[in-house]
mmCIF file of C-alpha atoms and ligand atoms in Angstrom:
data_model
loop_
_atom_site.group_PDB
_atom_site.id
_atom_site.type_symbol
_atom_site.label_atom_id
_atom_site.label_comp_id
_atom_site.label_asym_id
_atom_site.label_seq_id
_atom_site.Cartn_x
_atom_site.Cartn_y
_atom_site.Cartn_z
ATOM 1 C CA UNK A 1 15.871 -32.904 -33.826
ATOM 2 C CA UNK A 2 15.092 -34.310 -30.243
ATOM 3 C CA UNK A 3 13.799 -33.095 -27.208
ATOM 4 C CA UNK A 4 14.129 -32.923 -23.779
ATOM 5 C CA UNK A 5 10.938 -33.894 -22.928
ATOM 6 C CA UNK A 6 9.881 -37.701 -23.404
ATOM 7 C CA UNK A 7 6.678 -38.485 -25.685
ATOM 8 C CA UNK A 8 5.470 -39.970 -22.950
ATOM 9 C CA UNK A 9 5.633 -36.901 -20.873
ATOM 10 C CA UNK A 10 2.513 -35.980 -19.112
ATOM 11 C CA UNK A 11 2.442 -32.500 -17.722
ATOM 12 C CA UNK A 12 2.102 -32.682 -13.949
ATOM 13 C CA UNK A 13 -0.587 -29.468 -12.773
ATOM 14 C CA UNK A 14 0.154 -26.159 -13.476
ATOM 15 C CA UNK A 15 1.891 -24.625 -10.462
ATOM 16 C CA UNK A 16 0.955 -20.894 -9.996
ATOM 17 C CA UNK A 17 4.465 -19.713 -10.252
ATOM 18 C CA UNK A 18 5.099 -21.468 -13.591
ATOM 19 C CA UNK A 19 2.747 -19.498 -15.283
ATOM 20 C CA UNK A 20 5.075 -16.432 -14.908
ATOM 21 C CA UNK A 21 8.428 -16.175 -16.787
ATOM 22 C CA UNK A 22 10.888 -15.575 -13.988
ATOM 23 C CA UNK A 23 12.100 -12.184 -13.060
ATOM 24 C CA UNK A 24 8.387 -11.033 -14.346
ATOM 25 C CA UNK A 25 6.362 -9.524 -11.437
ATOM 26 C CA UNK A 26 4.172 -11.892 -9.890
ATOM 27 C CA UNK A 27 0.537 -11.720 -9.665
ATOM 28 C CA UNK A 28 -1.294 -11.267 -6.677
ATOM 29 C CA UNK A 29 -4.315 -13.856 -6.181
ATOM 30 C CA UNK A 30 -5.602 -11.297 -3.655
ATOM 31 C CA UNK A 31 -5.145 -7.414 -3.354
ATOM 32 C CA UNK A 32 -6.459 -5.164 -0.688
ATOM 33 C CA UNK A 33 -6.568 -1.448 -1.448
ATOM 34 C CA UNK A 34 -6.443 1.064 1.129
ATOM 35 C CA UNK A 35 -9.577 -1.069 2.804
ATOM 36 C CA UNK A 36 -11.375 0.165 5.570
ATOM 37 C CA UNK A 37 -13.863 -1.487 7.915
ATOM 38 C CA UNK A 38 -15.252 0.678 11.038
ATOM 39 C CA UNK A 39 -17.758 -0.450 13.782
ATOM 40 C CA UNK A 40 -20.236 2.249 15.154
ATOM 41 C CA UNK A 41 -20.429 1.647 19.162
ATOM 42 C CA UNK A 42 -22.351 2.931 21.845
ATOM 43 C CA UNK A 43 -25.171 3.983 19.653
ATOM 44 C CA UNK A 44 -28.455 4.541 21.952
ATOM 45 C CA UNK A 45 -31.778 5.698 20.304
ATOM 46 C CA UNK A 46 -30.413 9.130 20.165
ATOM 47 C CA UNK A 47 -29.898 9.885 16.620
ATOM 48 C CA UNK A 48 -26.730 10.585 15.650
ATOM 49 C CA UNK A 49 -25.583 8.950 18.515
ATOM 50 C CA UNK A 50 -22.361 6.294 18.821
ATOM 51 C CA UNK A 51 -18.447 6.520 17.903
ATOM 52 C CA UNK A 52 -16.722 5.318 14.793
ATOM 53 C CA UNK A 53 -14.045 2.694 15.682
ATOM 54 C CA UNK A 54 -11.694 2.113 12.602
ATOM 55 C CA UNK A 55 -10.675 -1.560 13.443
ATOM 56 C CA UNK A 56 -9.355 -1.886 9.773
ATOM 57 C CA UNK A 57 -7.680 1.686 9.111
ATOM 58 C CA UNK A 58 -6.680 1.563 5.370
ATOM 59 C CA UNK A 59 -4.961 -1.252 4.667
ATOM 60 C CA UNK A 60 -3.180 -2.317 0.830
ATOM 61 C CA UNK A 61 -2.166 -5.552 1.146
ATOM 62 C CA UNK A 62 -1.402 -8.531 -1.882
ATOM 63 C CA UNK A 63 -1.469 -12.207 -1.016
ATOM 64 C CA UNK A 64 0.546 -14.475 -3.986
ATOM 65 C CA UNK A 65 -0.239 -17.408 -4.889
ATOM 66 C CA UNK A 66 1.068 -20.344 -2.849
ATOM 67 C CA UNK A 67 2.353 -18.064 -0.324
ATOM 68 C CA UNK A 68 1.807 -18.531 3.530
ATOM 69 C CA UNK A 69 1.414 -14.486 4.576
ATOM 70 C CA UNK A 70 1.353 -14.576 8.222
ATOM 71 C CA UNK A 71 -0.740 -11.766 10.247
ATOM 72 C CA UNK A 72 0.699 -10.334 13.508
ATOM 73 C CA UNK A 73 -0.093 -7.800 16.317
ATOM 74 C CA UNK A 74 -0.995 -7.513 19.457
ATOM 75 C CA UNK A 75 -5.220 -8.575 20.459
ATOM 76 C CA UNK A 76 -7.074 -5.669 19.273
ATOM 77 C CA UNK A 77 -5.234 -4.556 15.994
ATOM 78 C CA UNK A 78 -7.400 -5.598 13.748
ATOM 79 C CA UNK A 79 -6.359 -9.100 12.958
ATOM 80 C CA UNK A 80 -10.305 -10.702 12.824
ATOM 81 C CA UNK A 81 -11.867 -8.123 11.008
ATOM 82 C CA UNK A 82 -8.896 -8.051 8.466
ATOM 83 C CA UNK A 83 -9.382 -11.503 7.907
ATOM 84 C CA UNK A 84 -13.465 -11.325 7.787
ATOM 85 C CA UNK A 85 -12.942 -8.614 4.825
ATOM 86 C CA UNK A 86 -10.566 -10.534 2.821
ATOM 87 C CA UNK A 87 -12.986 -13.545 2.983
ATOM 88 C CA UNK A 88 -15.933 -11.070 2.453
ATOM 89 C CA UNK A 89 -17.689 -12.648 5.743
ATOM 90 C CA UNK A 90 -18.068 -8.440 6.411
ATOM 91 C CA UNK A 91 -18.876 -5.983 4.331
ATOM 92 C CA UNK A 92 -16.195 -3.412 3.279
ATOM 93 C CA UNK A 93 -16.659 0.229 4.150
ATOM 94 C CA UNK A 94 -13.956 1.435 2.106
ATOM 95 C CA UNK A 95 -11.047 0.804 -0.713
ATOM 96 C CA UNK A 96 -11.251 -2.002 -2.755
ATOM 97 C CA UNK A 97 -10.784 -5.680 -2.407
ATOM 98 C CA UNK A 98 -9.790 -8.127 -5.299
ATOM 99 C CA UNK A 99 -9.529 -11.762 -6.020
ATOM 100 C CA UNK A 100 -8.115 -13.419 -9.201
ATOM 101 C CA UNK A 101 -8.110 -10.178 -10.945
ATOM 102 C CA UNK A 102 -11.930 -9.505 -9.944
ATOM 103 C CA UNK A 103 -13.116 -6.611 -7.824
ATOM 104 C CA UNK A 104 -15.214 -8.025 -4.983
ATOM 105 C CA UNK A 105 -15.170 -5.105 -3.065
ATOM 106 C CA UNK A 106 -19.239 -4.906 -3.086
ATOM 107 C CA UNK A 107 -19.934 -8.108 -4.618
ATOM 108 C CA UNK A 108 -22.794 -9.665 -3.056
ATOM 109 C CA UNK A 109 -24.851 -13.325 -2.691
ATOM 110 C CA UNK A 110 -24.170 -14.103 -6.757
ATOM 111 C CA UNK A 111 -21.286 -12.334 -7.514
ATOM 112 C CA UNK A 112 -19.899 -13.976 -4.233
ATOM 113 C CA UNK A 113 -20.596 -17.478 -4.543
ATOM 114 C CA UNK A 114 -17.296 -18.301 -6.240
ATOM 115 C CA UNK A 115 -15.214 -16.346 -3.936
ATOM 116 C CA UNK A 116 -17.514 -18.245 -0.875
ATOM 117 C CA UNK A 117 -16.060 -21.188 -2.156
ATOM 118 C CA UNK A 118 -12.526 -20.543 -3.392
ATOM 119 C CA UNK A 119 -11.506 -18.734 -0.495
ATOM 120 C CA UNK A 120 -12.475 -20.231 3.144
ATOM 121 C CA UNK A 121 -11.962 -19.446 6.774
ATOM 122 C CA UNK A 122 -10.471 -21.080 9.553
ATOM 123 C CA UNK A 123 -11.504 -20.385 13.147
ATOM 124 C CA UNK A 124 -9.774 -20.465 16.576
ATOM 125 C CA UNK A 125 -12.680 -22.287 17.692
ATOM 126 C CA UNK A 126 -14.124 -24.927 14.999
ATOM 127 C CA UNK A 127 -16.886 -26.063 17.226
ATOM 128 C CA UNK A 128 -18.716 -22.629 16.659
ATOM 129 C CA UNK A 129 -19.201 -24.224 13.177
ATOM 130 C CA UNK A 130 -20.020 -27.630 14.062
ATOM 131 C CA UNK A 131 -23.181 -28.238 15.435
ATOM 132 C CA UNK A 132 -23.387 -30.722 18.121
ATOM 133 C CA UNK A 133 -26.149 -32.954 17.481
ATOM 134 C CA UNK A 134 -24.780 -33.443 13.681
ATOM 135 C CA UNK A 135 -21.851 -36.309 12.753
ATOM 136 C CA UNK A 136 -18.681 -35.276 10.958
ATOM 137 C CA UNK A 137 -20.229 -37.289 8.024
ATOM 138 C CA UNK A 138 -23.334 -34.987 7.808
ATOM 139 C CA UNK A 139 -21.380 -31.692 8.457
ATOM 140 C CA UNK A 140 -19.266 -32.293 6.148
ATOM 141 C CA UNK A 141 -21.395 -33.854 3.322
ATOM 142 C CA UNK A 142 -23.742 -31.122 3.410
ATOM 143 C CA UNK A 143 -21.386 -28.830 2.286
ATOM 144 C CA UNK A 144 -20.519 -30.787 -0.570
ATOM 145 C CA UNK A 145 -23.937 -31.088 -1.384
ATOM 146 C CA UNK A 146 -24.544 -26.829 -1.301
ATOM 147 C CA UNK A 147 -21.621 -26.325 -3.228
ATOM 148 C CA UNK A 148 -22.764 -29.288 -5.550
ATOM 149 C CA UNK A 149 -18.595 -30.863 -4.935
ATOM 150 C CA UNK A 150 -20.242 -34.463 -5.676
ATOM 151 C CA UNK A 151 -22.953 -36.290 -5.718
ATOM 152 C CA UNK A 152 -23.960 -39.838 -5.235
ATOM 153 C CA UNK A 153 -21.440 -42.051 -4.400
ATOM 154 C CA UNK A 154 -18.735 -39.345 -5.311
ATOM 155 C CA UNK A 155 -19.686 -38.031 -1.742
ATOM 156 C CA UNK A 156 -18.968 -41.229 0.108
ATOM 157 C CA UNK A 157 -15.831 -41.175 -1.551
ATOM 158 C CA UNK A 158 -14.723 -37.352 -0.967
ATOM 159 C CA UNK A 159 -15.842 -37.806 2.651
ATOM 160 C CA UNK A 160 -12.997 -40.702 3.152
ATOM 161 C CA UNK A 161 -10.305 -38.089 0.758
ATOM 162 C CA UNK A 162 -10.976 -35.415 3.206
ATOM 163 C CA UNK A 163 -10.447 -37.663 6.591
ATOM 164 C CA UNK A 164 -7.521 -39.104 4.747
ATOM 165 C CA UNK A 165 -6.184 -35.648 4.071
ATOM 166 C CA UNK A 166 -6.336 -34.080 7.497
ATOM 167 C CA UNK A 167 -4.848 -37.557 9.387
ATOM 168 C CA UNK A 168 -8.176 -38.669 10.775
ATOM 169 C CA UNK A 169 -9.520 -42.133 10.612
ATOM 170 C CA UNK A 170 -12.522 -42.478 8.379
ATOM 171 C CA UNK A 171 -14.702 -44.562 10.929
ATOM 172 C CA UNK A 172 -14.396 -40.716 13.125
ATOM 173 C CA UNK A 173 -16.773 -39.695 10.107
ATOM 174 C CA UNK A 174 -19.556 -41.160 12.232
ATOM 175 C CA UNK A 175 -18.639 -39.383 15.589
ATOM 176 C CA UNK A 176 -20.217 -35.832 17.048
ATOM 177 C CA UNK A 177 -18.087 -33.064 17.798
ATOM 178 C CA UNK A 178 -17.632 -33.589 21.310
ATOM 179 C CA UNK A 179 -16.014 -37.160 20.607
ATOM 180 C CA UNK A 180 -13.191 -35.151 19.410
ATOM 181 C CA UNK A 181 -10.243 -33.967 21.454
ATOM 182 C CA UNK A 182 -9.289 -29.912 20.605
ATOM 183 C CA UNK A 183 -6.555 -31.223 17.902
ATOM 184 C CA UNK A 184 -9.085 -33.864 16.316
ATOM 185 C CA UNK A 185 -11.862 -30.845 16.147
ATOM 186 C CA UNK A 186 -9.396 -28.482 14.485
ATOM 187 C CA UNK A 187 -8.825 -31.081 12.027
ATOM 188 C CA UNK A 188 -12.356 -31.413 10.980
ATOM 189 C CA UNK A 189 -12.329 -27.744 10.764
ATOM 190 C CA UNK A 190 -10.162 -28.024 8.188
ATOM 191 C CA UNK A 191 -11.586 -31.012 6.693
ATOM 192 C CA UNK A 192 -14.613 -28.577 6.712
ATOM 193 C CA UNK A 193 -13.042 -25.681 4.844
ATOM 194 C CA UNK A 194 -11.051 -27.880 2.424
ATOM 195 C CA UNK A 195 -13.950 -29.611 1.202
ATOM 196 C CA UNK A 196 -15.440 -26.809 -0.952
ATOM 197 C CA UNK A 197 -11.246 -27.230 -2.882
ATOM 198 C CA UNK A 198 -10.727 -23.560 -2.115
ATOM 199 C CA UNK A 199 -7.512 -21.788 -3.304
ATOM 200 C CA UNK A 200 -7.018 -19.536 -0.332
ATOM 201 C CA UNK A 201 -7.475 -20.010 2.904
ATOM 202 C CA UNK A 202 -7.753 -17.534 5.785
ATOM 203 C CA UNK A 203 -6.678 -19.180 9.045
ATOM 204 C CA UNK A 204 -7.643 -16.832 11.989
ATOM 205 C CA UNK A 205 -5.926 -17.843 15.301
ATOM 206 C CA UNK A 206 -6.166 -21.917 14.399
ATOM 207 C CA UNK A 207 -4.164 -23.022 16.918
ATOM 208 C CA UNK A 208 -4.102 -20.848 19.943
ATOM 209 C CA UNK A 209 -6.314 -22.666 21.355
ATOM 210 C CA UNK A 210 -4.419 -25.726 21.632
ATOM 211 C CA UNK A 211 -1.656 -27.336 24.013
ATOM 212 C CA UNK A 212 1.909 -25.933 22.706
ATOM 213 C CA UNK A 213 2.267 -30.005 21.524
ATOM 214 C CA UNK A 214 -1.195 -29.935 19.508
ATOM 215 C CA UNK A 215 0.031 -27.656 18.012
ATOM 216 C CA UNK A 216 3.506 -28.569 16.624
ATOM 217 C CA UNK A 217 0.945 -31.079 14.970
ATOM 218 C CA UNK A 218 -1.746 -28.762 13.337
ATOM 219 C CA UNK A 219 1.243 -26.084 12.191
ATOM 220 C CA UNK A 220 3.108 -29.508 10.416
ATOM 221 C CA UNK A 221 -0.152 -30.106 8.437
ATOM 222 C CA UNK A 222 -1.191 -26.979 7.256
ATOM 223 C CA UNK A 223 2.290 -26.863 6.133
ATOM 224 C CA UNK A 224 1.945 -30.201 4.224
ATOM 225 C CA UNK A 225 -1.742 -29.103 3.137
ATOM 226 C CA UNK A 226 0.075 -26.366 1.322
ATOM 227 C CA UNK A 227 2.027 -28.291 -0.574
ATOM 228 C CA UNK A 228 -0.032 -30.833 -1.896
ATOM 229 C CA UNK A 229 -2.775 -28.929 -2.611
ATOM 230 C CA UNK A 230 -1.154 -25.758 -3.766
ATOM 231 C CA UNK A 231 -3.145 -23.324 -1.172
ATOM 232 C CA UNK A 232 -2.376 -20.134 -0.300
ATOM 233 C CA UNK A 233 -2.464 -18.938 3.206
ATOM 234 C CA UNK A 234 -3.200 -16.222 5.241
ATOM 235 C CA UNK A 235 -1.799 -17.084 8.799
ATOM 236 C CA UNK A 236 -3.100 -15.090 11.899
ATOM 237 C CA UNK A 237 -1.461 -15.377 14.886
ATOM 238 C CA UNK A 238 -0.774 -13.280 17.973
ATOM 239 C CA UNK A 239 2.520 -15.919 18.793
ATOM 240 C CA UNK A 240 5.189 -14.720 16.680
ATOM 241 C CA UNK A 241 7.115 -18.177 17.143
ATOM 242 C CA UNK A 242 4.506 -19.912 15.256
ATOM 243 C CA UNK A 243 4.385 -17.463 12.597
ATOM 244 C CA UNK A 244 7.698 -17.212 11.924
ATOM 245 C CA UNK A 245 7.198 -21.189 11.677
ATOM 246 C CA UNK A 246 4.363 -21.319 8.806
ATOM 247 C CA UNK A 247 5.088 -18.026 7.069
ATOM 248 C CA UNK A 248 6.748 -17.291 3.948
ATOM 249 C CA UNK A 249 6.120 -13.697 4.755
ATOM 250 C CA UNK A 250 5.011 -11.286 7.427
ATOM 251 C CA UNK A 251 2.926 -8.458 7.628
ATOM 252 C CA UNK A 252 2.924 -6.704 11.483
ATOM 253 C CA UNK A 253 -0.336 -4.530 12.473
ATOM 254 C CA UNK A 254 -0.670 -1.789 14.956
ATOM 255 C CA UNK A 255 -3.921 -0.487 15.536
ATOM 256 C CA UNK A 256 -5.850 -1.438 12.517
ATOM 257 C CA UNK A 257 -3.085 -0.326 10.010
ATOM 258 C CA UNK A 258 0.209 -2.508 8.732
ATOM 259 C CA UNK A 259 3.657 -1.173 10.020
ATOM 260 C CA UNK A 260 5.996 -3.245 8.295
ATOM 261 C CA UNK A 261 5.345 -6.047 5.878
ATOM 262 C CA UNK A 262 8.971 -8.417 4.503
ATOM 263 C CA UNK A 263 10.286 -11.881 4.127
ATOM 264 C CA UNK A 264 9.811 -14.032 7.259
ATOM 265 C CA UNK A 265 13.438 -14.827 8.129
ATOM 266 C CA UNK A 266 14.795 -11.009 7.261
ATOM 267 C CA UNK A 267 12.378 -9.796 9.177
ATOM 268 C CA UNK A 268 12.973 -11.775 12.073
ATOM 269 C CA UNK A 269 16.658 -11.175 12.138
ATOM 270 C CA UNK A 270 16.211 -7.316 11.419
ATOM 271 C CA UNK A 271 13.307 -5.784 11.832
ATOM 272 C CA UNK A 272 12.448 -2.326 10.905
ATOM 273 C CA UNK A 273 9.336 -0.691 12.152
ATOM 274 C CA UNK A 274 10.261 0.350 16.034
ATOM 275 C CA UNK A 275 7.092 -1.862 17.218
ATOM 276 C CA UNK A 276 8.099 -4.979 15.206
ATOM 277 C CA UNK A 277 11.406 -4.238 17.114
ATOM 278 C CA UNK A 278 9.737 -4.247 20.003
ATOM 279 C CA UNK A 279 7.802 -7.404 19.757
ATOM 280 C CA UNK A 280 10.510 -9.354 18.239
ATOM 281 C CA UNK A 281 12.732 -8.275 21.190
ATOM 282 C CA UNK A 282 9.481 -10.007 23.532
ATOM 283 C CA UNK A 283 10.619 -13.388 22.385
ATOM 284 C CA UNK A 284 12.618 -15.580 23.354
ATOM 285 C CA UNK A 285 15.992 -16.467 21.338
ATOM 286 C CA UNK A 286 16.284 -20.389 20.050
ATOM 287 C CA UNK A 287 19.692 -20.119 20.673
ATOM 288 C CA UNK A 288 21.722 -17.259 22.397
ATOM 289 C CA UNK A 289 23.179 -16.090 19.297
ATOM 290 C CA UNK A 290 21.737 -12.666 18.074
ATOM 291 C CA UNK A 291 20.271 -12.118 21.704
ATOM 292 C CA UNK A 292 18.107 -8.970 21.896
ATOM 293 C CA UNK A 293 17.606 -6.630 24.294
ATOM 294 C CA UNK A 294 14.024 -6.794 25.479
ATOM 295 C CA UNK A 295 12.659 -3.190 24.422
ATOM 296 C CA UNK A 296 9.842 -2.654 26.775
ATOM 297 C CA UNK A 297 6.953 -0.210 25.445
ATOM 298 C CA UNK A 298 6.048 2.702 27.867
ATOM 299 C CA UNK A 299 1.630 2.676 27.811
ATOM 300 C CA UNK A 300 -1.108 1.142 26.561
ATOM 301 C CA UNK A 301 -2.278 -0.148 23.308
ATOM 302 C CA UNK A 302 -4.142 3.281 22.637
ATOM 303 C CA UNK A 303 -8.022 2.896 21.979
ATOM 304 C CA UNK A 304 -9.206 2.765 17.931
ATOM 305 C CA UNK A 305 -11.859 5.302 19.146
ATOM 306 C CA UNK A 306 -9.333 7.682 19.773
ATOM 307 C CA UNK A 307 -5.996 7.087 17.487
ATOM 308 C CA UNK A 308 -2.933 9.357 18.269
ATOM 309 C CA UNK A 309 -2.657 11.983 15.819
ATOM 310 C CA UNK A 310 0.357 10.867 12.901
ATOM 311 C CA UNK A 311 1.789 8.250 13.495
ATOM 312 C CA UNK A 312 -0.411 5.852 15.606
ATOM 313 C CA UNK A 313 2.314 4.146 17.189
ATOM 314 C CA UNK A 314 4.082 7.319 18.120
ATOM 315 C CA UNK A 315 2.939 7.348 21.599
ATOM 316 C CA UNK A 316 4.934 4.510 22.574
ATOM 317 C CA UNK A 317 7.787 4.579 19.624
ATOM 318 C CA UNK A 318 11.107 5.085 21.778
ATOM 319 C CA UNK A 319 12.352 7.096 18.841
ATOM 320 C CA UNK A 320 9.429 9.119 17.933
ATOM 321 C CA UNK A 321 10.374 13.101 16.944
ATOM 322 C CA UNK A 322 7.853 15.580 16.363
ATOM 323 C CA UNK A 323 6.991 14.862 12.642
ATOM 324 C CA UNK A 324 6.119 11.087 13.985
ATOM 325 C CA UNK A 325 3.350 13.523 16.113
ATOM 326 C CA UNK A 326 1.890 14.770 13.305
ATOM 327 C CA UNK A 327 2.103 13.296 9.777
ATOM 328 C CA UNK A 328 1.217 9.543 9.599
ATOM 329 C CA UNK A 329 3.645 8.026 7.233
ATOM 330 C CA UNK A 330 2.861 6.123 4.736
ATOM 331 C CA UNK A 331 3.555 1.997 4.097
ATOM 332 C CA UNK A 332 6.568 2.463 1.975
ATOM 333 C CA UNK A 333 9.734 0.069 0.111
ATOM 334 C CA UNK A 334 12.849 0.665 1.679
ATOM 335 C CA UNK A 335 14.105 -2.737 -0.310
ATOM 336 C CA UNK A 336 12.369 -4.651 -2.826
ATOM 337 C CA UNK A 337 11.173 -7.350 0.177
ATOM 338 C CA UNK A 338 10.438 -4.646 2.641
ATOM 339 C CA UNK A 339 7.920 -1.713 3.228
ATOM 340 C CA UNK A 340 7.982 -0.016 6.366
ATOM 341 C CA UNK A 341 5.646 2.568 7.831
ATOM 342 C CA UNK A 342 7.804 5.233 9.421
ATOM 343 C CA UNK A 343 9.431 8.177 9.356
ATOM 344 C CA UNK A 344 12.672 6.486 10.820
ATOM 345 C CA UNK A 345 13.382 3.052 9.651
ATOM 346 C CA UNK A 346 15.936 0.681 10.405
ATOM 347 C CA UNK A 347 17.660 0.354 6.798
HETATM 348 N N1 ADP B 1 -18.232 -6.486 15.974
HETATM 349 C C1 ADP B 1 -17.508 -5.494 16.521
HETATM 350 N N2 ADP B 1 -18.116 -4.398 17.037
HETATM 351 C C2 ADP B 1 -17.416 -3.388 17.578
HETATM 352 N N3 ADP B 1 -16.073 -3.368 17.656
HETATM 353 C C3 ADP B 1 -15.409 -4.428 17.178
HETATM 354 C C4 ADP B 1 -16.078 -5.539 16.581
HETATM 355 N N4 ADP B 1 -15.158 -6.459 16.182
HETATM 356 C C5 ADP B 1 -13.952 -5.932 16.504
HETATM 357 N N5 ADP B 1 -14.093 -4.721 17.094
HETATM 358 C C6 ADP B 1 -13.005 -3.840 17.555
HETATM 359 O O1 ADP B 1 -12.122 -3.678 16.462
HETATM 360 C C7 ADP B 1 -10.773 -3.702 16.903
HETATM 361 C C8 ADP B 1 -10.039 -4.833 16.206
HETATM 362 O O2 ADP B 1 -10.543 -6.071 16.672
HETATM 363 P P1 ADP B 1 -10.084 -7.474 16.085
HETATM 364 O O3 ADP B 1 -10.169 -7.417 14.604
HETATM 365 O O4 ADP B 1 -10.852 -8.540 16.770
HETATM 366 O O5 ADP B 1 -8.542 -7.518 16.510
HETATM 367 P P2 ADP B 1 -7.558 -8.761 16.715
HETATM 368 O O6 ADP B 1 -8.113 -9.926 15.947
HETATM 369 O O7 ADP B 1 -6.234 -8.291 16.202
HETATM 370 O O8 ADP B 1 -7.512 -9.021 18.185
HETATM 371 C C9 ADP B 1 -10.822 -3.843 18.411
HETATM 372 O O9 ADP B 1 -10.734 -2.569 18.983
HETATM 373 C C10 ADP B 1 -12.196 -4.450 18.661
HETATM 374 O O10 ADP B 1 -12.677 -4.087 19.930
HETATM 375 MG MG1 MG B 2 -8.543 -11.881 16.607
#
């Protein structure tokens, strides 16, 4: 009897995907369930006193491993404070949140410390989290040091890996912050959040800060930081062109809810919530083909405070009827890739 595989055969790492047969449903490394997160403002000393803003509305959402799920909307829909939940920076006021098949909804300091390390955040602006009098080298090798990474020499040697792995010379270890150009900075933000080896990283607005060129650069290597370290990715963005470059899937908010969730390039080409519709038709075609007509939206964003009643995007939904006034549908399939939150969606 032989086999296919050569004695010598030495199994590579596990891949998430292989651990599934195909065809078998696949696993979500994180699930959000019906999760709510509301700010109180204007309080004064008056008791009682102050609104409730729902900036995350009740929102199920699954991240899969090795996936790059890319976040959309328009400022204000909840983008931030999605992302703070999922990496449990804020406390959740409602639903349930799960990692790996463990509820963290409420877990706290101990119960957190693994998901603090396997799952990490990316800001817009990395020099909040780099202090200004410290070197790269000490930034960085403290955190290996909290999250006991290495130790000894290891660190020395971890500290060149990570330089190494976001395209930055090592002798930069030794440099402040401010040494760094935008691109360099949001490099060693990254350098910063890969060093604890997390699985999934949240990546909230990382390069809208930079020149259109920058960021060609930073999208290529979160892209190649993907596949060689197997991460998973949640991608927030308000520029739709630079999702739809680093996502393997899109989910679109509207006021702190999801409208439509699908496949990147499907739901590019045909999009079926009326306000992806409408902010797809805001961008510019690569290449005349499939031109759309710009659908412009009549009003304002209205204010979380005050939500319409239904549907929340029914104020401005060119094809809204009266149902869309008063019963807020539900995020629903209408394909095996697609859920859609209307009462009228494009099949
Ligand atoms: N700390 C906070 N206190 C009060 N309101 C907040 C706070 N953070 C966000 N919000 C409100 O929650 C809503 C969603 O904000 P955010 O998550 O920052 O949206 P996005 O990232 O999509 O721009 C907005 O109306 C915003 O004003
Ligand atoms: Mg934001």
């Amino acid at each position: 009897m032989t086999s296919s595989i050569p004695s010598n055969h030495v199994p590579g790492p596990l891949k998430p995907d292989a651990l599934q047969a195909p065809g078998a449903p696949r696993i979500p490394l994180m699930s959000a369930r019906s999760l709510v997160k509301t700010f109180t403002v204007g309080r004064t000393w008056k008791p009682g006193s102050g609104r409730t803003l729902h900036a995350v509305d009740g929102i199920s959402l699954d991240v899969f491993p090795a996936e790059t799920l890319g976040l959309v909307g328009e400022s204000g829909s909840g983008k931030s404070t999605l992302g703070r939940c999922l990496t449990r920076l804020y406390d959740i006021d409602g639903g349930t949140l799960s990692f790996e098949g463990a509820d963290i909804t409420a877990a706290q300091t101990r119960a957190l410390k693994p998901v603090r390390r396997k799952v990490q955040m990316i800001f817009q602006d990395p020099s909040a989290s780099l202090n200004p009098r410290r070197r790269v080298r000490d930034v960085l090798a403290e955190v290996l040091k909290v999250h006991r990474i290495r130790e000894g020499a290891g660190i020395e040697e971890r500290l060149g890996e990570l330089m190494d792995l976001v395209g930055l010379r090592r002798e930069y270890l030794d440099r402040y912050p401010h040494e760094f150009s935008g691109g360099q900075r949001q490099r060693i933000g990254i350098a910063r959040a890969l060093a604890v080896e997390p699985t999934l990283i949240v990546a909230d607005e990382p390069v809208s800060a930079l020149d259109v060129s920058v960021q060609a650069q930073i999208v290529n290597l979160f892209s190649d930081l993907r596949e060689k370290l197997d991460l998973t990715y949640v991608f927030i963005a308000h520029d739709l062109a630079v999702v739809r470059q680093v996502s393997t899937r899109v989910a679109v908010m509207y006021l702190g809810s999801i409208v439509e969730t699908g496949e990147t390039d499907a739901l590019y080409a045909r999009p079926s919530h009326p306000y992806t519709q409408a902010l797809l038709s805001a961008i510019p075609q690569p290449h005349n083909r499939g031109r759309r007509e710009r659908i412009l939206l009549s009003g304002e964003i209205p204010s979380p405070l005050n939500p319409p009643s239904g549907c929340k995007f029914s104020t401005r939904c060119p094809q809204a009827q009266e149902i869309c006034r008063q019963v807020r549908p539900a995020l629903a399939p209408i394909s095996t890739e697609r859920q859609v939150a209307c009462h009228f969606p494009l099949a």
